[in-house]
Amino acid sequence: MSSRPALLVLEDGRVFRGQSFGAEGETFGELVFSTGMSGYQETLTDPSYRGQVVLMTAPHIGNTGWNDEDGESGRIWVQGFIVRDPAPRPSNWRSRRPLDEELRDQGIVGISDIDTRALTRHVRDRGVMRVGISTDTLDPQALLAKVNEQPLMAGADLVGDVTTKTHYVVPAQGEKRATVVAVDLGIKSMTPTQLAARGLEVHVVPAHTTFEQLMEYQPDGVFFSNGPGDPATATGPISVLREVLEAGLPYFGICFGNQLFGRALGLDTYKLKFGHRGINQPVVDRTTGKVEITAHNHGFAVQAPLDKATSTEFGDVTVSHVCLNDDVVEGLELRRDGDLVAFSVQYHPEAAAGPHDANYLFDRFADVLSAGKEA
Ligand SMILES: NC(=O)CC[C@H](N)C(=O)O
C-alpha cells in the first residue's frame, strides 16, 4: 500500500491530511457517509453514488478483498473513497484481489488514515457538502478553490451517465407470470434477477425511453430503479410515469423510483441534511405495524403528509413506510377504489448489501401484476 500523502479539503475549509489509498491523483464530489459495517464492494459499485465521494464509518475496510460476485454493476461508480484503516491483506475464500489494487485499476482516488469519526460528525452537524481529495495539490487553499468550482448535487442530472444504452431482456425463471418494463435509471444487476425470480419477464430499457416505445414490449407493469442525482431533474421519466399511471398500469419503484413516483403524483422532493446510507435502518410498515431493518442510500426524500391520504388525479396516495430514526417518508402506495395499483419504497428490498426483510415487496409486485391480468 502506498505511503504517499493525500489531502482532503471540505467546501467549508476544513482540512484532513492522510495517506493515498487506491489511485493517485485528484477527485471531487459530494461527501456522504455510509454506516454499513460490511458491503463496501456493493457500495462502490452502486450507480446511485455517481457524483459522490463515500466515507465508510466502519473503521477497518478491505478485509474481504474484491470478489467476482458482489458487484452491483460492472464498475465502481463512486467519485472517491474515504477509509480510516485499510486492511493490508484481504482474507476471504472469494477474494480475487485487494481492494486497494481494484481501486487503482479503476482509477478511483481515495484517502486513508484520517479521523473518519470526526469527519462524519462534521457532516452530521453541517450537512453534506462538496469535497476534494488530492495527492497532487497538497496546498489546502489551492484545493479549496477547485472544490468551490464543482457542481452541487441539488440540481444534478446524472441518470444519463449510468443508464443502459440498449434494451435487454432478463427471462422469467420458471413459469412466466407477466411482462415488466424496468426503466434503468441506474439499476443494480440483482434487481432484474429478483423480478425474474418471481416469474416476471423483464425488459430493461434506457432512461430516455418514451411511453410509446415502452408500450411496444406490451408490459403488464412498469418498474423504475434507483439512480443518482436530484429527482427534480428527471422530468422526462416523470412524465413517462404519469402516462403509465394514466394508462392504469401497475407500477413499482425503488429509491429514485420512489422519488419520481412522488413527483409524478404531484408531491415534492427535498434534500436531506446528510441522508441515509447504510444497511441497518429501521423502517415501519404502517399498515401492519411491522418493523423492517433495511438498506438505504438516499440523499433526497419525498414530502408527503404522514397522517392522511393525498387525493390525486390517479387515485389516493398514502405514506406506507416511515423511517423510525427521523420520520422520513420511506414508501408510497396508490390505491384506486381501494385496490393497490402502484407502490414504491425509498429503501432497497434487493438488499445488496443488507438484510432481506423487505424482499416481500417483489412478491407484492408480482401479485399486483397477476391481479391486474385477471381483472
Ligand atoms: N439510491 C437512489 O436511488 C438514490 C436516489 C437519489 N439520487 C438520492 O440520493 O436520494
mmCIF file of C-alpha atoms and ligand atoms in Angstrom:
data_model
loop_
_atom_site.group_PDB
_atom_site.id
_atom_site.type_symbol
_atom_site.label_atom_id
_atom_site.label_comp_id
_atom_site.label_asym_id
_atom_site.label_seq_id
_atom_site.Cartn_x
_atom_site.Cartn_y
_atom_site.Cartn_z
ATOM 1 C CA MET A 1 0.000 0.000 0.000
ATOM 2 C CA SER A 2 1.210 3.466 -0.852
ATOM 3 C CA SER A 3 2.548 5.802 1.798
ATOM 4 C CA ARG A 4 2.175 8.882 -0.348
ATOM 5 C CA PRO A 5 0.497 11.800 1.451
ATOM 6 C CA ALA A 6 -3.009 12.842 0.420
ATOM 7 C CA LEU A 7 -5.062 15.913 1.282
ATOM 8 C CA LEU A 8 -8.814 16.229 1.860
ATOM 9 C CA VAL A 9 -10.498 19.640 1.871
ATOM 10 C CA LEU A 10 -14.182 20.311 2.512
ATOM 11 C CA GLU A 11 -16.047 23.170 0.910
ATOM 12 C CA ASP A 12 -16.269 24.949 4.285
ATOM 13 C CA GLY A 13 -12.475 24.947 4.521
ATOM 14 C CA ARG A 14 -11.949 22.054 6.951
ATOM 15 C CA VAL A 15 -8.773 20.119 6.167
ATOM 16 C CA PHE A 16 -7.740 16.492 6.825
ATOM 17 C CA ARG A 17 -4.363 15.009 5.958
ATOM 18 C CA GLY A 18 -3.918 11.288 5.338
ATOM 19 C CA GLN A 19 -2.415 8.712 3.021
ATOM 20 C CA SER A 20 -3.156 7.940 -0.602
ATOM 21 C CA PHE A 21 -5.469 4.921 -0.936
ATOM 22 C CA GLY A 22 -6.355 3.496 -4.343
ATOM 23 C CA ALA A 23 -5.386 5.604 -7.354
ATOM 24 C CA GLU A 24 -3.228 8.695 -7.045
ATOM 25 C CA GLY A 25 -4.498 11.967 -8.499
ATOM 26 C CA GLU A 26 -7.343 14.314 -7.674
ATOM 27 C CA THR A 27 -11.105 13.917 -7.332
ATOM 28 C CA PHE A 28 -14.171 15.910 -6.295
ATOM 29 C CA GLY A 29 -17.770 15.194 -5.379
ATOM 30 C CA GLU A 30 -20.412 15.426 -2.676
ATOM 31 C CA LEU A 31 -19.118 13.897 0.571
ATOM 32 C CA VAL A 32 -21.553 11.353 2.036
ATOM 33 C CA PHE A 33 -21.075 8.687 4.705
ATOM 34 C CA SER A 34 -22.267 5.091 4.842
ATOM 35 C CA THR A 35 -22.720 3.332 8.173
ATOM 36 C CA GLY A 36 -22.660 -0.208 6.724
ATOM 37 C CA MET A 37 -20.288 -2.446 8.700
ATOM 38 C CA SER A 38 -19.968 -4.615 5.586
ATOM 39 C CA GLY A 39 -20.813 -4.330 1.898
ATOM 40 C CA TYR A 40 -18.114 -1.930 0.677
ATOM 41 C CA GLN A 41 -17.944 -3.708 -2.707
ATOM 42 C CA GLU A 42 -21.704 -3.241 -3.218
ATOM 43 C CA THR A 43 -21.432 0.400 -2.136
ATOM 44 C CA LEU A 44 -18.588 1.160 -4.526
ATOM 45 C CA THR A 45 -20.423 -0.387 -7.500
ATOM 46 C CA ASP A 46 -23.877 1.153 -6.810
ATOM 47 C CA PRO A 47 -24.620 3.528 -9.740
ATOM 48 C CA SER A 48 -26.630 5.766 -7.371
ATOM 49 C CA TYR A 49 -23.311 7.010 -5.934
ATOM 50 C CA ARG A 50 -22.383 8.745 -9.196
ATOM 51 C CA GLY A 51 -21.045 12.205 -8.273
ATOM 52 C CA GLN A 52 -20.392 11.300 -4.627
ATOM 53 C CA VAL A 53 -17.318 10.651 -2.521
ATOM 54 C CA VAL A 54 -18.165 7.947 0.022
ATOM 55 C CA LEU A 55 -16.794 7.737 3.562
ATOM 56 C CA MET A 56 -17.159 4.399 5.365
ATOM 57 C CA THR A 57 -17.813 4.907 9.093
ATOM 58 C CA ALA A 58 -16.724 1.318 9.844
ATOM 59 C CA PRO A 59 -13.020 1.786 10.592
ATOM 60 C CA HIS A 60 -11.498 -1.313 9.015
ATOM 61 C CA ILE A 61 -12.264 -1.633 5.305
ATOM 62 C CA GLY A 62 -10.964 -4.154 2.760
ATOM 63 C CA ASN A 63 -10.895 -7.271 4.959
ATOM 64 C CA THR A 64 -12.666 -9.463 2.404
ATOM 65 C CA GLY A 65 -10.881 -8.007 -0.622
ATOM 66 C CA TRP A 66 -12.596 -7.775 -4.017
ATOM 67 C CA ASN A 67 -14.518 -10.700 -5.495
ATOM 68 C CA ASP A 68 -16.210 -11.516 -8.803
ATOM 69 C CA GLU A 69 -19.739 -11.899 -7.376
ATOM 70 C CA ASP A 70 -20.770 -8.954 -5.196
ATOM 71 C CA GLY A 71 -20.631 -6.038 -7.665
ATOM 72 C CA GLU A 72 -23.962 -4.261 -8.219
ATOM 73 C CA SER A 73 -22.836 -3.228 -11.699
ATOM 74 C CA GLY A 74 -19.824 -3.717 -13.965
ATOM 75 C CA ARG A 75 -17.706 -0.947 -12.444
ATOM 76 C CA ILE A 76 -17.035 1.347 -9.491
ATOM 77 C CA TRP A 77 -19.209 4.480 -9.607
ATOM 78 C CA VAL A 78 -18.151 6.485 -6.549
ATOM 79 C CA GLN A 79 -16.106 9.579 -7.297
ATOM 80 C CA GLY A 80 -13.757 8.928 -4.374
ATOM 81 C CA PHE A 81 -13.407 6.730 -1.281
ATOM 82 C CA ILE A 82 -12.505 7.549 2.331
ATOM 83 C CA VAL A 83 -11.492 4.989 4.949
ATOM 84 C CA ARG A 84 -9.860 5.044 8.362
ATOM 85 C CA ASP A 85 -7.796 1.883 8.333
ATOM 86 C CA PRO A 86 -7.438 -0.190 5.138
ATOM 87 C CA ALA A 87 -6.856 -3.919 5.576
ATOM 88 C CA PRO A 88 -3.298 -4.581 4.358
ATOM 89 C CA ARG A 89 -4.169 -8.157 3.328
ATOM 90 C CA PRO A 90 -7.609 -9.487 2.341
ATOM 91 C CA SER A 91 -8.749 -12.742 3.889
ATOM 92 C CA ASN A 92 -11.731 -14.431 2.269
ATOM 93 C CA TRP A 93 -12.159 -17.505 0.073
ATOM 94 C CA ARG A 94 -13.939 -15.454 -2.609
ATOM 95 C CA SER A 95 -11.372 -12.643 -2.717
ATOM 96 C CA ARG A 96 -9.638 -12.243 -6.077
ATOM 97 C CA ARG A 97 -7.526 -9.168 -5.297
ATOM 98 C CA PRO A 98 -7.037 -6.494 -2.622
ATOM 99 C CA LEU A 99 -9.446 -3.542 -2.560
ATOM 100 C CA ASP A 100 -6.603 -1.043 -2.935
ATOM 101 C CA GLU A 101 -5.496 -2.731 -6.157
ATOM 102 C CA GLU A 102 -9.040 -2.717 -7.584
ATOM 103 C CA LEU A 103 -9.425 0.995 -6.773
ATOM 104 C CA ARG A 104 -6.125 1.690 -8.508
ATOM 105 C CA ASP A 105 -7.068 -0.378 -11.571
ATOM 106 C CA GLN A 106 -10.329 1.521 -11.907
ATOM 107 C CA GLY A 107 -8.669 4.904 -11.301
ATOM 108 C CA ILE A 108 -10.606 5.661 -8.105
ATOM 109 C CA VAL A 109 -8.813 8.184 -5.903
ATOM 110 C CA GLY A 110 -9.129 7.586 -2.168
ATOM 111 C CA ILE A 111 -7.677 8.614 1.160
ATOM 112 C CA SER A 112 -6.977 6.612 4.324
ATOM 113 C CA ASP A 113 -5.603 7.189 7.786
ATOM 114 C CA ILE A 114 -7.771 10.175 8.616
ATOM 115 C CA ASP A 115 -10.152 10.614 11.563
ATOM 116 C CA THR A 116 -13.318 9.405 9.803
ATOM 117 C CA ARG A 117 -15.328 9.776 13.017
ATOM 118 C CA ALA A 118 -14.523 13.490 13.242
ATOM 119 C CA LEU A 119 -15.286 13.945 9.551
ATOM 120 C CA THR A 120 -18.646 12.137 9.882
ATOM 121 C CA ARG A 121 -19.608 14.232 12.925
ATOM 122 C CA HIS A 122 -18.727 17.363 10.988
ATOM 123 C CA VAL A 123 -21.018 16.350 8.109
ATOM 124 C CA ARG A 124 -23.794 15.419 10.566
ATOM 125 C CA ASP A 125 -23.521 18.902 12.135
ATOM 126 C CA ARG A 126 -23.123 20.970 8.979
ATOM 127 C CA GLY A 127 -24.804 18.768 6.339
ATOM 128 C CA VAL A 128 -23.356 17.140 3.234
ATOM 129 C CA MET A 129 -21.020 19.308 1.195
ATOM 130 C CA ARG A 130 -18.537 19.182 -1.643
ATOM 131 C CA VAL A 131 -15.089 17.726 -1.027
ATOM 132 C CA GLY A 132 -11.782 17.392 -2.826
ATOM 133 C CA ILE A 133 -9.131 14.686 -2.341
ATOM 134 C CA SER A 134 -5.709 15.014 -3.884
ATOM 135 C CA THR A 135 -2.227 13.552 -3.952
ATOM 136 C CA ASP A 136 -1.145 16.318 -6.373
ATOM 137 C CA THR A 137 -2.429 19.537 -4.785
ATOM 138 C CA LEU A 138 -1.210 19.461 -1.204
ATOM 139 C CA ASP A 139 -1.880 23.139 -0.526
ATOM 140 C CA PRO A 140 -5.325 23.417 1.171
ATOM 141 C CA GLN A 141 -6.164 26.845 -0.288
ATOM 142 C CA ALA A 142 -5.413 25.678 -3.827
ATOM 143 C CA LEU A 143 -7.541 22.542 -3.400
ATOM 144 C CA LEU A 144 -10.352 24.545 -1.762
ATOM 145 C CA ALA A 145 -10.502 26.867 -4.768
ATOM 146 C CA LYS A 146 -11.074 23.821 -7.006
ATOM 147 C CA VAL A 147 -13.701 22.351 -4.617
ATOM 148 C CA ASN A 148 -15.701 25.559 -4.880
ATOM 149 C CA GLU A 149 -15.827 25.244 -8.671
ATOM 150 C CA GLN A 150 -17.577 21.841 -8.539
ATOM 151 C CA PRO A 151 -21.291 21.396 -9.313
ATOM 152 C CA LEU A 152 -23.767 20.915 -6.448
ATOM 153 C CA MET A 153 -25.783 17.706 -6.007
ATOM 154 C CA ALA A 154 -29.005 19.727 -5.801
ATOM 155 C CA GLY A 155 -29.990 20.170 -9.434
ATOM 156 C CA ALA A 156 -27.618 17.426 -10.693
ATOM 157 C CA ASP A 157 -28.964 15.383 -13.628
ATOM 158 C CA LEU A 158 -26.818 12.236 -13.636
ATOM 159 C CA VAL A 159 -29.105 9.467 -14.910
ATOM 160 C CA GLY A 160 -27.770 9.791 -18.475
ATOM 161 C CA ASP A 161 -24.278 8.811 -17.213
ATOM 162 C CA VAL A 162 -25.366 5.469 -15.759
ATOM 163 C CA THR A 163 -28.320 4.138 -17.769
ATOM 164 C CA THR A 164 -28.043 1.234 -20.228
ATOM 165 C CA LYS A 165 -27.523 2.241 -23.856
ATOM 166 C CA THR A 166 -29.623 -0.611 -25.195
ATOM 167 C CA HIS A 167 -32.668 -2.684 -24.304
ATOM 168 C CA TYR A 168 -32.050 -6.186 -22.893
ATOM 169 C CA VAL A 169 -34.231 -8.978 -21.553
ATOM 170 C CA VAL A 170 -33.868 -10.973 -18.353
ATOM 171 C CA PRO A 171 -36.070 -14.056 -18.882
ATOM 172 C CA ALA A 172 -38.614 -15.190 -16.298
ATOM 173 C CA GLN A 173 -37.487 -18.041 -14.063
ATOM 174 C CA GLY A 174 -39.946 -20.940 -14.067
ATOM 175 C CA GLU A 175 -43.412 -20.348 -15.393
ATOM 176 C CA LYS A 176 -43.880 -16.840 -16.801
ATOM 177 C CA ARG A 177 -46.476 -14.812 -14.894
ATOM 178 C CA ALA A 178 -46.191 -11.387 -16.521
ATOM 179 C CA THR A 179 -44.028 -8.953 -18.514
ATOM 180 C CA VAL A 180 -42.407 -5.942 -16.886
ATOM 181 C CA VAL A 181 -40.565 -2.997 -18.377
ATOM 182 C CA ALA A 182 -37.818 -1.874 -15.979
ATOM 183 C CA VAL A 183 -36.621 1.656 -16.674
ATOM 184 C CA ASP A 184 -32.889 1.764 -15.894
ATOM 185 C CA LEU A 185 -32.133 4.981 -14.021
ATOM 186 C CA GLY A 186 -29.027 3.334 -12.521
ATOM 187 C CA ILE A 187 -30.339 -0.187 -11.937
ATOM 188 C CA LYS A 188 -28.357 -2.710 -9.897
ATOM 189 C CA SER A 189 -27.678 -6.054 -11.567
ATOM 190 C CA MET A 190 -29.565 -8.056 -8.947
ATOM 191 C CA THR A 191 -32.831 -6.134 -9.313
ATOM 192 C CA PRO A 192 -33.987 -7.635 -12.653
ATOM 193 C CA THR A 193 -32.908 -11.028 -11.258
ATOM 194 C CA GLN A 194 -35.159 -10.528 -8.227
ATOM 195 C CA LEU A 195 -38.074 -9.666 -10.535
ATOM 196 C CA ALA A 196 -37.310 -12.606 -12.861
ATOM 197 C CA ALA A 197 -37.238 -14.969 -9.864
ATOM 198 C CA ARG A 198 -40.971 -14.156 -9.393
ATOM 199 C CA GLY A 199 -41.810 -15.383 -12.907
ATOM 200 C CA LEU A 200 -41.562 -11.929 -14.488
ATOM 201 C CA GLU A 201 -40.007 -11.404 -17.914
ATOM 202 C CA VAL A 202 -38.010 -8.200 -17.508
ATOM 203 C CA HIS A 203 -37.298 -5.776 -20.350
ATOM 204 C CA VAL A 204 -34.651 -3.351 -19.104
ATOM 205 C CA VAL A 205 -34.790 -0.108 -21.108
ATOM 206 C CA PRO A 206 -32.754 3.132 -21.209
ATOM 207 C CA ALA A 207 -33.896 6.049 -19.042
ATOM 208 C CA HIS A 208 -34.959 8.150 -22.029
ATOM 209 C CA THR A 209 -37.433 5.550 -23.384
ATOM 210 C CA THR A 210 -40.755 7.164 -24.274
ATOM 211 C CA PHE A 211 -44.148 5.842 -23.191
ATOM 212 C CA GLU A 212 -44.909 4.694 -26.749
ATOM 213 C CA GLN A 213 -41.595 2.801 -27.007
ATOM 214 C CA LEU A 214 -42.157 1.207 -23.630
ATOM 215 C CA MET A 215 -45.633 0.012 -24.637
ATOM 216 C CA GLU A 216 -44.155 -1.852 -27.623
ATOM 217 C CA TYR A 217 -42.985 -4.519 -25.146
ATOM 218 C CA GLN A 218 -46.634 -4.989 -24.094
ATOM 219 C CA PRO A 219 -45.879 -4.725 -20.373
ATOM 220 C CA ASP A 220 -48.281 -5.798 -17.651
ATOM 221 C CA GLY A 221 -46.495 -3.367 -15.346
ATOM 222 C CA VAL A 222 -43.626 -0.902 -15.122
ATOM 223 C CA PHE A 223 -40.679 -0.663 -12.726
ATOM 224 C CA PHE A 224 -38.391 2.367 -12.103
ATOM 225 C CA SER A 225 -34.999 1.699 -10.499
ATOM 226 C CA ASN A 226 -32.694 3.501 -8.096
ATOM 227 C CA GLY A 227 -30.408 6.153 -9.566
ATOM 228 C CA PRO A 228 -28.073 9.082 -8.945
ATOM 229 C CA GLY A 229 -28.695 12.813 -8.779
ATOM 230 C CA ASP A 230 -31.577 15.099 -7.942
ATOM 231 C CA PRO A 231 -35.021 13.581 -8.701
ATOM 232 C CA ALA A 232 -36.363 17.027 -9.641
ATOM 233 C CA THR A 233 -34.179 16.946 -12.774
ATOM 234 C CA ALA A 234 -35.673 13.673 -14.145
ATOM 235 C CA THR A 235 -38.526 15.420 -15.923
ATOM 236 C CA GLY A 236 -38.579 13.006 -18.907
ATOM 237 C CA PRO A 237 -39.012 9.797 -16.837
ATOM 238 C CA ILE A 238 -41.515 11.614 -14.563
ATOM 239 C CA SER A 239 -43.798 12.451 -17.484
ATOM 240 C CA VAL A 240 -43.491 8.866 -18.802
ATOM 241 C CA LEU A 241 -44.519 7.663 -15.347
ATOM 242 C CA ARG A 242 -47.579 9.940 -15.420
ATOM 243 C CA GLU A 243 -48.594 8.292 -18.709
ATOM 244 C CA VAL A 244 -48.058 4.851 -17.133
ATOM 245 C CA LEU A 245 -50.369 5.794 -14.231
ATOM 246 C CA GLU A 246 -52.863 7.370 -16.605
ATOM 247 C CA ALA A 247 -52.975 4.077 -18.561
ATOM 248 C CA GLY A 248 -53.712 2.256 -15.278
ATOM 249 C CA LEU A 249 -50.594 0.031 -15.485
ATOM 250 C CA PRO A 250 -49.265 -1.353 -12.187
ATOM 251 C CA TYR A 251 -46.056 0.303 -11.010
ATOM 252 C CA PHE A 252 -43.245 -0.487 -8.569
ATOM 253 C CA GLY A 253 -40.374 1.927 -7.828
ATOM 254 C CA ILE A 254 -37.235 1.664 -5.722
ATOM 255 C CA CYS A 255 -35.415 4.686 -4.216
ATOM 256 C CA PHE A 256 -35.079 7.152 -7.165
ATOM 257 C CA GLY A 257 -38.155 5.299 -8.480
ATOM 258 C CA ASN A 258 -39.940 6.250 -5.233
ATOM 259 C CA GLN A 259 -38.945 9.894 -5.588
ATOM 260 C CA LEU A 260 -40.095 10.023 -9.224
ATOM 261 C CA PHE A 261 -43.364 8.336 -8.215
ATOM 262 C CA GLY A 262 -43.899 11.063 -5.620
ATOM 263 C CA ARG A 263 -43.206 13.786 -8.161
ATOM 264 C CA ALA A 264 -45.439 12.138 -10.786
ATOM 265 C CA LEU A 265 -48.233 12.267 -8.186
ATOM 266 C CA GLY A 266 -47.667 15.981 -7.612
ATOM 267 C CA LEU A 267 -45.698 15.641 -4.352
ATOM 268 C CA ASP A 268 -42.429 17.458 -3.753
ATOM 269 C CA THR A 269 -38.951 16.067 -3.114
ATOM 270 C CA TYR A 270 -36.335 17.769 -0.955
ATOM 271 C CA LYS A 271 -32.694 17.313 0.014
ATOM 272 C CA LEU A 272 -31.948 15.768 3.409
ATOM 273 C CA LYS A 273 -29.279 17.312 5.616
ATOM 274 C CA PHE A 274 -26.965 14.275 5.432
ATOM 275 C CA GLY A 275 -29.119 11.463 4.017
ATOM 276 C CA HIS A 276 -29.500 7.795 4.935
ATOM 277 C CA ARG A 277 -26.773 5.382 3.835
ATOM 278 C CA GLY A 278 -26.203 2.023 5.449
ATOM 279 C CA ILE A 279 -27.675 -1.405 5.904
ATOM 280 C CA ASN A 280 -29.420 -1.275 9.285
ATOM 281 C CA GLN A 281 -32.052 1.455 9.014
ATOM 282 C CA PRO A 282 -35.346 0.743 10.833
ATOM 283 C CA VAL A 283 -38.496 1.324 8.796
ATOM 284 C CA VAL A 284 -42.085 0.709 9.898
ATOM 285 C CA ASP A 285 -44.742 -0.650 7.552
ATOM 286 C CA ARG A 286 -47.673 1.494 8.672
ATOM 287 C CA THR A 287 -50.314 -0.994 7.504
ATOM 288 C CA THR A 288 -49.045 -3.935 9.547
ATOM 289 C CA GLY A 289 -47.049 -2.082 12.214
ATOM 290 C CA LYS A 290 -44.142 -4.416 11.437
ATOM 291 C CA VAL A 291 -40.611 -3.029 11.592
ATOM 292 C CA GLU A 292 -38.108 -3.935 8.858
ATOM 293 C CA ILE A 293 -34.356 -3.473 9.049
ATOM 294 C CA THR A 294 -33.437 -2.129 5.635
ATOM 295 C CA ALA A 295 -30.636 -0.963 3.333
ATOM 296 C CA HIS A 296 -30.643 2.742 2.417
ATOM 297 C CA ASN A 297 -28.801 5.039 0.064
ATOM 298 C CA HIS A 298 -30.621 8.302 -0.378
ATOM 299 C CA GLY A 299 -29.901 11.988 -0.002
ATOM 300 C CA PHE A 300 -33.309 13.206 -1.187
ATOM 301 C CA ALA A 301 -36.789 12.252 0.046
ATOM 302 C CA VAL A 302 -40.474 12.737 -0.751
ATOM 303 C CA GLN A 303 -42.501 15.335 1.140
ATOM 304 C CA ALA A 304 -45.950 13.941 1.972
ATOM 305 C CA PRO A 305 -48.393 14.144 4.882
ATOM 306 C CA LEU A 306 -47.928 11.114 7.176
ATOM 307 C CA ASP A 307 -51.365 11.132 8.757
ATOM 308 C CA LYS A 308 -53.749 11.381 5.817
ATOM 309 C CA ALA A 309 -54.155 10.265 2.234
ATOM 310 C CA THR A 310 -53.487 12.787 -0.538
ATOM 311 C CA SER A 311 -56.010 12.610 -3.332
ATOM 312 C CA THR A 312 -54.533 12.881 -6.820
ATOM 313 C CA GLU A 313 -55.889 12.595 -10.360
ATOM 314 C CA PHE A 314 -54.659 8.970 -10.339
ATOM 315 C CA GLY A 315 -56.215 7.911 -7.003
ATOM 316 C CA ASP A 316 -55.430 8.261 -3.289
ATOM 317 C CA VAL A 317 -51.793 8.137 -2.234
ATOM 318 C CA THR A 318 -50.710 7.248 1.305
ATOM 319 C CA VAL A 319 -47.359 7.020 3.046
ATOM 320 C CA SER A 320 -46.917 3.271 3.556
ATOM 321 C CA HIS A 321 -43.477 3.223 5.216
ATOM 322 C CA VAL A 322 -41.654 5.653 7.510
ATOM 323 C CA CYS A 323 -38.078 5.694 8.827
ATOM 324 C CA LEU A 324 -38.109 5.255 12.620
ATOM 325 C CA ASN A 325 -34.952 7.345 13.056
ATOM 326 C CA ASP A 326 -36.358 10.579 11.658
ATOM 327 C CA ASP A 327 -39.895 10.091 10.256
ATOM 328 C CA VAL A 328 -38.703 10.455 6.651
ATOM 329 C CA VAL A 329 -41.156 9.057 4.068
ATOM 330 C CA GLU A 330 -39.870 5.611 3.017
ATOM 331 C CA GLY A 331 -42.747 4.317 0.913
ATOM 332 C CA LEU A 332 -45.852 5.341 -1.032
ATOM 333 C CA GLU A 333 -48.973 3.456 -2.088
ATOM 334 C CA LEU A 334 -51.523 4.446 -4.692
ATOM 335 C CA ARG A 335 -54.974 2.873 -4.481
ATOM 336 C CA ARG A 336 -57.875 3.104 -6.852
ATOM 337 C CA ASP A 337 -61.265 2.025 -5.434
ATOM 338 C CA GLY A 338 -59.360 0.504 -2.528
ATOM 339 C CA ASP A 339 -57.136 -1.690 -4.750
ATOM 340 C CA LEU A 340 -53.359 -1.308 -4.704
ATOM 341 C CA VAL A 341 -52.243 -0.291 -8.210
ATOM 342 C CA ALA A 342 -48.842 1.294 -7.720
ATOM 343 C CA PHE A 343 -46.307 1.487 -4.900
ATOM 344 C CA SER A 344 -42.706 2.344 -4.186
ATOM 345 C CA VAL A 345 -40.101 2.331 -1.441
ATOM 346 C CA GLN A 346 -37.257 4.688 -0.683
ATOM 347 C CA TYR A 347 -35.078 1.849 0.596
ATOM 348 C CA HIS A 348 -33.621 -1.281 -1.023
ATOM 349 C CA PRO A 349 -35.594 -4.548 -0.990
ATOM 350 C CA GLU A 350 -32.988 -6.043 -3.357
ATOM 351 C CA ALA A 351 -30.866 -5.974 -0.196
ATOM 352 C CA ALA A 352 -27.405 -5.683 -1.663
ATOM 353 C CA ALA A 353 -25.701 -5.302 0.680
ATOM 354 C CA GLY A 354 -28.123 -5.617 3.523
ATOM 355 C CA PRO A 355 -30.852 -7.552 5.291
ATOM 356 C CA HIS A 356 -33.579 -9.383 3.366
ATOM 357 C CA ASP A 357 -36.535 -8.183 5.485
ATOM 358 C CA ALA A 358 -38.085 -6.217 2.599
ATOM 359 C CA ASN A 359 -37.827 -8.928 -0.068
ATOM 360 C CA TYR A 360 -41.601 -9.481 0.149
ATOM 361 C CA LEU A 361 -42.071 -6.299 -1.914
ATOM 362 C CA PHE A 362 -41.020 -8.140 -5.082
ATOM 363 C CA ASP A 363 -43.703 -10.766 -4.301
ATOM 364 C CA ARG A 364 -46.202 -7.953 -3.763
ATOM 365 C CA PHE A 365 -45.440 -6.520 -7.203
ATOM 366 C CA ALA A 366 -45.825 -9.959 -8.850
ATOM 367 C CA ASP A 367 -49.190 -10.324 -7.046
ATOM 368 C CA VAL A 368 -50.387 -6.878 -8.197
ATOM 369 C CA LEU A 369 -49.414 -7.793 -11.768
ATOM 370 C CA SER A 370 -51.248 -11.127 -11.596
ATOM 371 C CA ALA A 371 -54.348 -9.426 -10.166
ATOM 372 C CA GLY A 372 -54.143 -6.855 -12.992
ATOM 373 C CA LYS A 373 -54.010 -9.621 -15.604
ATOM 374 C CA GLU A 374 -57.058 -11.377 -14.128
ATOM 375 C CA ALA A 375 -59.132 -8.200 -13.946
HETATM 376 N N1 LIG B 1 -30.318 5.101 -4.379
HETATM 377 C C1 LIG B 1 -31.008 6.018 -5.027
HETATM 378 O O1 LIG B 1 -31.834 5.727 -5.908
HETATM 379 C C2 LIG B 1 -30.732 7.444 -4.677
HETATM 380 C C3 LIG B 1 -31.764 8.432 -5.173
HETATM 381 C C4 LIG B 1 -31.294 9.884 -5.134
HETATM 382 N N2 LIG B 1 -30.173 10.084 -6.027
HETATM 383 C C5 LIG B 1 -30.936 10.262 -3.723
HETATM 384 O O2 LIG B 1 -29.787 10.456 -3.410
HETATM 385 O O3 LIG B 1 -31.794 10.377 -2.892
#
